[in-house]
Amino acid sequence: MRTGTAGSAESSDILITVRDSDVLSVTVRSSVYEYFGKSIEKTVREVLRERGADRVEVICEDRGALDGTIRARLKTALDRMEGRE
Amino acid sequence: MRRSFLFVPGNSPGMLGNAPWLDADALIFDLEDAVALPEKDAARDLVREFLRSVRKTKEIAVRINSMDGDLWKRDLEAVVCPALDAVVLPKARAGDAVALSAVLTEMERERKPDSRTGIIALVETAAAVSETEEIAALPRVNAIMLGAEDLSADIGAERTPSGEEILYPRMRVVYACAAAGIDSVDTPFTDVRDGEGLKKDCHFARRLGFSAKAAVHPSQASVINECFLPSPASVAKAARILRAREAAGGKGVFAVDGKMVDRPVLERAERTLAAAREAGLPVPEE
């Protein structure tokens, strides 16, 4: 099974792990989930749609990342999973 | 104004996010030395997203990886966009700067047809020092920055707080930039805990003729900005000189405070007042 990880557990960052899956699933864990959980998931799903990635499992450990950071980390994780550099 | 150039690690979302509100006049997002090899891809992606969403408050440059490898091409592919003002070219050689300029010209056609990306050439090898004038004269190069740490390693010199081992390249950069009409940026002061040492180093660089200095920590930017502003005494003297010019009524040479004033002195006084006005400093009537 292919896996890709990017980001970190530092403040303002997000650690994203993606792996092959039969279905699309997105899990977000965040200390500010109540306020931003939906927005993080929306950004993740947007990037997945842009990439045509519909059979992946995405796990996000958020530490207060901004939208651009989420997009960047997910792109890197997908590239790493796909073996692109 | 371009007095302080602050390096910001390209793979740190927190630092990138705070950078626009720091005191530095210009920011350099670093994809080279501040990023470990396994994280180069992540830093590139992060800086790309940041450049596309940043609310510009100041000049933004990106230090790409050096042109003796392949990473620089992917760096450029990621970062050339309207928000990018300049590319910092590490281990710059004249031939590299020419090649980089050609690639930028090609990329700008589609990506930023209304603005031109500058090149800040980082002179940090003995070979580059020997080409300083050639590099400074290249059309896209708008500043040369001295990189003393790599340079002293390259020539086998020991870095010292007084910096005598880099006096020659410092002077070479100052003269080459003055002749080409571009900015000269002094090497960073790397002991971030030594505020007094930083001040001394800034004043020394200023006396040599540098127009700016690089910073490696946010706290250094305000110190550099202060040091590279005209002092109140120099502003007052410049205003006195220009007032005396009026009183001299067209004489080519006259005296102020017992010292001869001629064209170069007048030009320096005009530059001092222009810099003071740009920085919003109080300027006495001429």
Coordinates of C-alpha atoms in Angstrom, one line a residue:
Chain A
M1 CA 0.0 0.0 0.0
R2 CA 1.4 3.4 -1.0
T3 CA 1.7 6.0 1.8
G4 CA 2.8 9.7 1.8
T5 CA 3.3 12.0 4.8
A6 CA 4.1 15.7 4.9
G7 CA 4.1 18.5 7.5
S8 CA 4.8 18.4 11.2
A9 CA 3.3 18.7 14.6
E10 CA 4.7 22.2 15.1
S11 CA 2.5 25.1 15.8
S12 CA 0.9 26.6 12.6
D13 CA 1.6 23.4 10.7
I14 CA -0.4 20.3 9.9
L15 CA 0.8 16.7 9.6
I16 CA -1.0 14.9 6.8
T17 CA -0.8 11.2 5.9
V18 CA -2.4 9.8 2.8
R19 CA -2.6 6.2 1.8
D20 CA -4.4 4.1 -0.9
S21 CA -7.9 3.1 -0.1
D22 CA -11.0 1.6 -1.7
V23 CA -13.0 4.7 -0.8
L24 CA -12.3 8.3 -0.1
S25 CA -12.1 9.2 3.6
V26 CA -10.9 12.3 5.4
T27 CA -10.2 12.4 9.1
V28 CA -9.4 15.7 10.8
R29 CA -8.0 16.0 14.3
S30 CA -7.5 19.5 15.6
S31 CA -7.6 21.3 18.9
V32 CA -9.7 23.9 17.2
Y33 CA -11.9 21.4 15.4
E34 CA -15.1 23.0 16.7
Y35 CA -14.3 26.2 14.9
F36 CA -12.2 25.1 11.9
G37 CA -12.7 21.4 11.4
K38 CA -15.3 21.8 8.6
S39 CA -13.1 24.4 6.8
I40 CA -10.0 22.1 7.0
E41 CA -12.0 19.2 5.6
K42 CA -13.4 21.4 2.8
T43 CA -9.9 22.5 1.7
V44 CA -8.7 18.9 1.8
R45 CA -11.6 17.7 -0.4
E46 CA -11.0 20.6 -2.8
V47 CA -7.3 19.7 -3.3
L48 CA -8.2 16.0 -3.7
R49 CA -10.8 16.9 -6.4
E50 CA -8.3 19.1 -8.2
R51 CA -5.8 16.2 -8.2
G52 CA -8.5 13.6 -9.2
A53 CA -7.6 11.6 -6.0
D54 CA -10.8 9.8 -5.1
R55 CA -9.5 6.6 -3.6
V56 CA -7.4 7.7 -0.7
E57 CA -7.5 7.8 3.0
V58 CA -6.4 11.2 4.4
I59 CA -5.6 11.8 8.1
C60 CA -4.9 15.3 9.2
E61 CA -3.3 16.3 12.6
D62 CA -3.8 20.0 12.6
R63 CA -1.8 22.5 14.8
G64 CA -3.5 25.7 13.6
A65 CA -2.5 25.6 9.9
L66 CA -3.7 28.2 7.5
D67 CA -5.5 27.3 4.3
G68 CA -2.3 27.6 2.1
T69 CA -0.3 25.4 4.5
I70 CA -3.0 22.7 4.3
R71 CA -3.0 22.8 0.5
A72 CA 0.8 22.7 0.4
R73 CA 1.1 19.8 2.8
L74 CA -1.5 17.7 1.2
K75 CA 0.0 18.2 -2.3
T76 CA 3.4 17.2 -0.9
A77 CA 1.9 14.1 0.8
L78 CA 0.1 13.1 -2.4
D79 CA 3.3 13.6 -4.5
R80 CA 5.3 11.5 -2.0
M81 CA 2.7 8.7 -2.1
E82 CA 2.8 8.7 -5.9
G83 CA 6.6 8.7 -5.9
R84 CA 6.8 12.1 -7.6
E85 CA 9.3 14.6 -6.3
Chain B
M1 CA 13.7 51.2 1.0
R2 CA 16.1 48.3 1.1
R3 CA 18.0 48.3 4.3
S4 CA 17.4 44.9 5.8
F5 CA 16.9 41.5 4.0
L6 CA 15.6 38.8 6.4
F7 CA 16.1 35.1 5.6
V8 CA 13.0 33.1 6.5
P9 CA 13.1 29.3 6.4
G10 CA 11.0 28.1 3.6
N11 CA 9.6 25.0 5.4
S12 CA 8.2 26.8 8.4
P13 CA 4.6 27.8 8.1
G14 CA 4.7 29.8 11.4
M15 CA 7.6 31.9 10.3
L16 CA 6.3 32.4 6.8
G17 CA 3.0 33.5 8.2
N18 CA 4.5 36.0 10.6
A19 CA 7.1 37.3 8.2
P20 CA 5.0 40.0 6.4
W21 CA 4.5 41.8 9.8
L22 CA 8.2 41.8 10.8
D23 CA 10.4 44.9 10.6
A24 CA 12.6 43.8 7.7
D25 CA 12.4 45.9 4.5
A26 CA 12.7 42.7 2.4
L27 CA 12.0 39.0 3.0
I28 CA 14.0 36.1 1.5
F29 CA 12.1 32.8 1.7
D30 CA 14.9 30.3 1.8
L31 CA 14.7 27.0 -0.1
E32 CA 18.5 26.4 0.1
D33 CA 20.5 26.2 3.3
A34 CA 17.6 26.4 5.7
V35 CA 15.9 23.3 4.3
A36 CA 17.2 19.8 4.7
L37 CA 17.4 17.7 1.5
P38 CA 14.4 15.4 2.3
E39 CA 12.2 18.4 2.9
K40 CA 13.0 20.4 -0.3
D41 CA 9.8 19.3 -2.0
A42 CA 7.7 20.3 1.0
A43 CA 9.3 23.7 1.3
R44 CA 8.8 24.4 -2.4
D45 CA 5.1 23.5 -2.1
L46 CA 4.7 25.7 1.0
V47 CA 6.4 28.7 -0.5
R48 CA 4.4 28.4 -3.7
E49 CA 1.1 28.4 -1.8
F50 CA 2.3 31.2 0.4
L51 CA 3.3 33.4 -2.5
R52 CA -0.1 32.9 -4.1
S53 CA -2.0 34.0 -1.1
V54 CA 0.3 36.5 0.6
R55 CA -0.9 40.1 1.1
K56 CA 2.2 41.9 0.0
T57 CA 3.5 44.4 2.6
K58 CA 7.1 44.4 1.4
E59 CA 9.6 43.1 -1.1
I60 CA 9.7 39.3 -1.3
A61 CA 12.5 37.2 -2.7
V62 CA 13.2 33.5 -2.8
R63 CA 16.6 31.9 -2.4
I64 CA 16.6 29.0 -4.8
N65 CA 19.1 26.1 -4.7
S66 CA 22.4 26.7 -6.4
M67 CA 22.7 26.1 -10.2
D68 CA 25.3 23.4 -9.8
G69 CA 22.5 20.9 -9.1
D70 CA 19.0 20.4 -10.5
L71 CA 16.8 21.6 -7.7
W72 CA 16.8 25.2 -8.8
K73 CA 14.7 24.5 -11.9
R74 CA 11.9 23.0 -9.7
D75 CA 12.3 25.9 -7.3
L76 CA 11.7 28.4 -10.1
E77 CA 8.8 26.4 -11.5
A78 CA 7.1 26.7 -8.1
V79 CA 7.8 30.3 -7.2
V80 CA 7.8 32.5 -10.2
C81 CA 4.5 34.4 -9.9
P82 CA 3.4 38.1 -9.6
A83 CA 4.2 38.2 -5.9
L84 CA 7.8 37.4 -6.4
D85 CA 10.1 40.4 -6.7
A86 CA 13.5 38.8 -6.9
V87 CA 15.4 35.5 -6.9
V88 CA 18.4 35.2 -4.7
L89 CA 21.0 33.2 -6.6
P90 CA 23.4 31.4 -4.2
K91 CA 27.0 30.7 -5.2
A92 CA 26.4 33.2 -8.0
R93 CA 28.7 33.2 -11.1
A94 CA 28.3 35.6 -14.0
G95 CA 27.4 32.7 -16.4
D96 CA 24.8 31.4 -13.9
A97 CA 23.1 34.8 -13.6
V98 CA 22.9 35.1 -17.4
A99 CA 21.4 31.6 -17.6
L100 CA 18.9 32.4 -14.8
S101 CA 17.9 35.6 -16.4
A102 CA 17.1 33.8 -19.7
V103 CA 14.9 31.2 -17.8
L104 CA 13.1 34.0 -16.0
T105 CA 12.4 35.9 -19.2
E106 CA 10.8 32.8 -20.6
M107 CA 8.7 32.1 -17.5
E108 CA 7.6 35.7 -17.1
R109 CA 6.0 35.8 -20.6
E110 CA 3.2 33.6 -19.3
R111 CA 3.3 34.0 -15.5
K112 CA 3.9 37.7 -14.9
P113 CA 3.9 39.7 -18.1
D114 CA 3.6 43.0 -16.2
S115 CA 6.5 42.7 -13.9
R116 CA 10.2 41.7 -14.0
T117 CA 11.9 39.5 -11.5
G118 CA 15.1 40.9 -10.2
I119 CA 18.2 38.8 -9.3
I120 CA 20.1 39.3 -6.0
A121 CA 23.4 37.6 -6.6
L122 CA 24.9 36.0 -3.5
V123 CA 28.7 36.3 -3.8
E124 CA 30.1 33.6 -1.6
T125 CA 33.0 32.0 -3.4
A126 CA 36.4 33.2 -4.4
A127 CA 35.6 32.7 -8.0
A128 CA 32.5 34.9 -7.7
V129 CA 34.5 37.6 -6.0
S130 CA 36.7 37.8 -9.0
E131 CA 33.6 38.3 -11.2
T132 CA 31.9 40.8 -8.9
E133 CA 31.9 43.7 -11.4
E134 CA 30.7 41.5 -14.2
I135 CA 27.8 40.2 -12.1
A136 CA 26.9 43.7 -10.9
A137 CA 26.7 45.0 -14.4
L138 CA 24.2 42.3 -15.6
P139 CA 20.8 43.9 -16.5
R140 CA 18.5 41.9 -14.2
V141 CA 20.8 42.0 -11.1
N142 CA 19.6 44.7 -8.7
A143 CA 21.7 43.8 -5.7
I144 CA 24.7 41.9 -4.7
M145 CA 24.8 40.2 -1.3
L146 CA 28.0 39.1 0.3
G147 CA 28.0 35.6 1.9
A148 CA 31.0 35.6 4.2
E149 CA 30.5 32.2 5.9
D150 CA 30.8 30.2 2.7
L151 CA 33.4 32.6 1.3
S152 CA 35.7 32.3 4.2
A153 CA 35.4 28.5 4.1
D154 CA 36.2 28.6 0.4
I155 CA 39.4 30.6 0.9
G156 CA 40.4 28.7 4.1
A157 CA 40.1 31.8 6.3
E158 CA 38.9 31.9 9.9
R159 CA 35.8 34.0 10.5
T160 CA 36.5 36.7 13.1
P161 CA 34.2 39.2 14.8
S162 CA 36.3 42.1 13.4
G163 CA 36.0 40.6 9.9
E164 CA 39.4 41.6 8.5
E165 CA 39.4 38.4 6.4
I166 CA 36.4 39.7 4.4
L167 CA 37.5 43.3 4.0
Y168 CA 38.7 42.8 0.4
P169 CA 35.4 41.2 -0.9
R170 CA 33.4 43.7 1.1
M171 CA 35.1 46.6 -0.7
R172 CA 34.9 44.8 -4.0
V173 CA 31.1 44.4 -3.6
V174 CA 30.6 48.0 -2.5
Y175 CA 32.6 49.4 -5.5
A176 CA 31.0 47.1 -8.0
C177 CA 27.5 47.9 -6.9
A178 CA 28.2 51.7 -6.7
A179 CA 29.5 51.6 -10.2
A180 CA 26.5 49.6 -11.5
G181 CA 24.0 51.7 -9.5
I182 CA 22.6 48.7 -7.6
D183 CA 22.2 47.8 -3.9
S184 CA 25.1 46.3 -1.9
V185 CA 24.0 44.0 0.9
D186 CA 26.5 43.1 3.6
T187 CA 26.8 39.6 4.9
P188 CA 24.6 38.6 7.9
F189 CA 25.9 38.9 11.5
T190 CA 25.4 35.3 12.6
D191 CA 25.6 35.6 16.4
V192 CA 21.9 36.4 17.0
R193 CA 22.5 36.9 20.8
D194 CA 25.0 39.7 20.3
G195 CA 23.1 42.9 19.8
E196 CA 26.0 45.1 20.4
G197 CA 28.2 43.2 18.0
L198 CA 25.4 43.5 15.4
K199 CA 25.3 47.3 15.8
K200 CA 29.1 47.6 15.5
D201 CA 29.1 45.4 12.4
C202 CA 26.2 47.4 10.8
H203 CA 28.0 50.7 11.5
F204 CA 31.2 49.4 10.0
A205 CA 29.4 48.1 6.9
R206 CA 27.6 51.5 6.5
R207 CA 31.0 53.3 6.8
L208 CA 32.4 51.1 4.0
G209 CA 29.5 52.1 1.8
F210 CA 27.1 49.2 2.0
S211 CA 23.4 50.2 1.5
A212 CA 21.9 47.3 3.3
K213 CA 22.6 44.1 5.4
A214 CA 21.2 40.6 5.5
A215 CA 19.5 39.3 8.7
V216 CA 19.1 35.8 10.0
H217 CA 16.8 36.5 12.9
P218 CA 13.7 38.8 13.1
S219 CA 15.2 40.7 16.0
Q220 CA 18.1 41.8 13.8
A221 CA 16.0 43.7 11.3
S222 CA 15.1 46.7 13.4
V223 CA 18.7 47.1 14.5
I224 CA 19.8 47.1 10.9
N225 CA 17.1 49.5 9.8
E226 CA 18.1 51.9 12.4
C227 CA 21.8 51.7 11.6
F228 CA 21.2 52.2 7.8
L229 CA 19.1 55.3 8.3
P230 CA 20.8 58.7 8.0
S231 CA 21.6 59.9 11.5
P232 CA 20.0 63.1 12.8
A233 CA 23.4 64.8 12.7
S234 CA 24.0 63.8 9.1
V235 CA 20.6 65.0 8.1
A236 CA 21.1 68.4 9.8
K237 CA 24.5 68.8 8.2
A238 CA 23.1 67.8 4.7
A239 CA 20.4 70.5 5.1
R240 CA 23.0 73.1 6.2
I241 CA 25.1 72.3 3.1
L242 CA 22.2 72.6 0.7
R243 CA 21.2 75.9 2.4
A244 CA 24.7 77.2 2.0
R245 CA 24.6 76.3 -1.7
E246 CA 21.7 78.7 -2.1
A247 CA 23.6 81.4 -0.2
A248 CA 26.8 80.8 -2.3
G249 CA 24.8 81.8 -5.4
G250 CA 26.1 79.5 -8.0
K251 CA 29.7 79.2 -6.8
G252 CA 31.2 75.8 -7.7
V253 CA 33.1 75.5 -4.4
F254 CA 32.3 77.0 -1.0
A255 CA 32.8 76.2 2.7
V256 CA 30.5 74.9 5.4
D257 CA 31.7 74.6 9.0
G258 CA 35.2 75.4 7.6
K259 CA 35.2 72.4 5.2
M260 CA 35.2 72.6 1.5
V261 CA 32.0 71.7 -0.3
D262 CA 32.0 70.8 -4.0
R263 CA 29.8 68.7 -6.3
P264 CA 30.4 65.3 -4.8
V265 CA 29.6 66.6 -1.3
L266 CA 26.5 68.3 -2.6
E267 CA 25.4 65.0 -4.2
R268 CA 26.0 63.1 -1.0
A269 CA 23.9 65.7 0.9
E270 CA 21.1 65.4 -1.6
R271 CA 21.2 61.6 -1.2
T272 CA 21.1 61.8 2.6
L273 CA 18.1 64.1 2.5
A274 CA 16.3 61.9 0.0
A275 CA 16.9 58.8 2.2
A276 CA 15.7 60.7 5.3
R277 CA 12.5 61.8 3.5
E278 CA 11.8 58.3 2.2
A279 CA 12.1 57.0 5.8
G280 CA 9.8 59.7 7.1
L281 CA 12.5 61.3 9.2
P282 CA 12.2 65.0 10.1
V283 CA 14.2 67.1 7.6
P284 CA 15.1 70.7 8.3
E285 CA 14.3 73.3 5.5
E286 CA 17.0 73.5 2.9

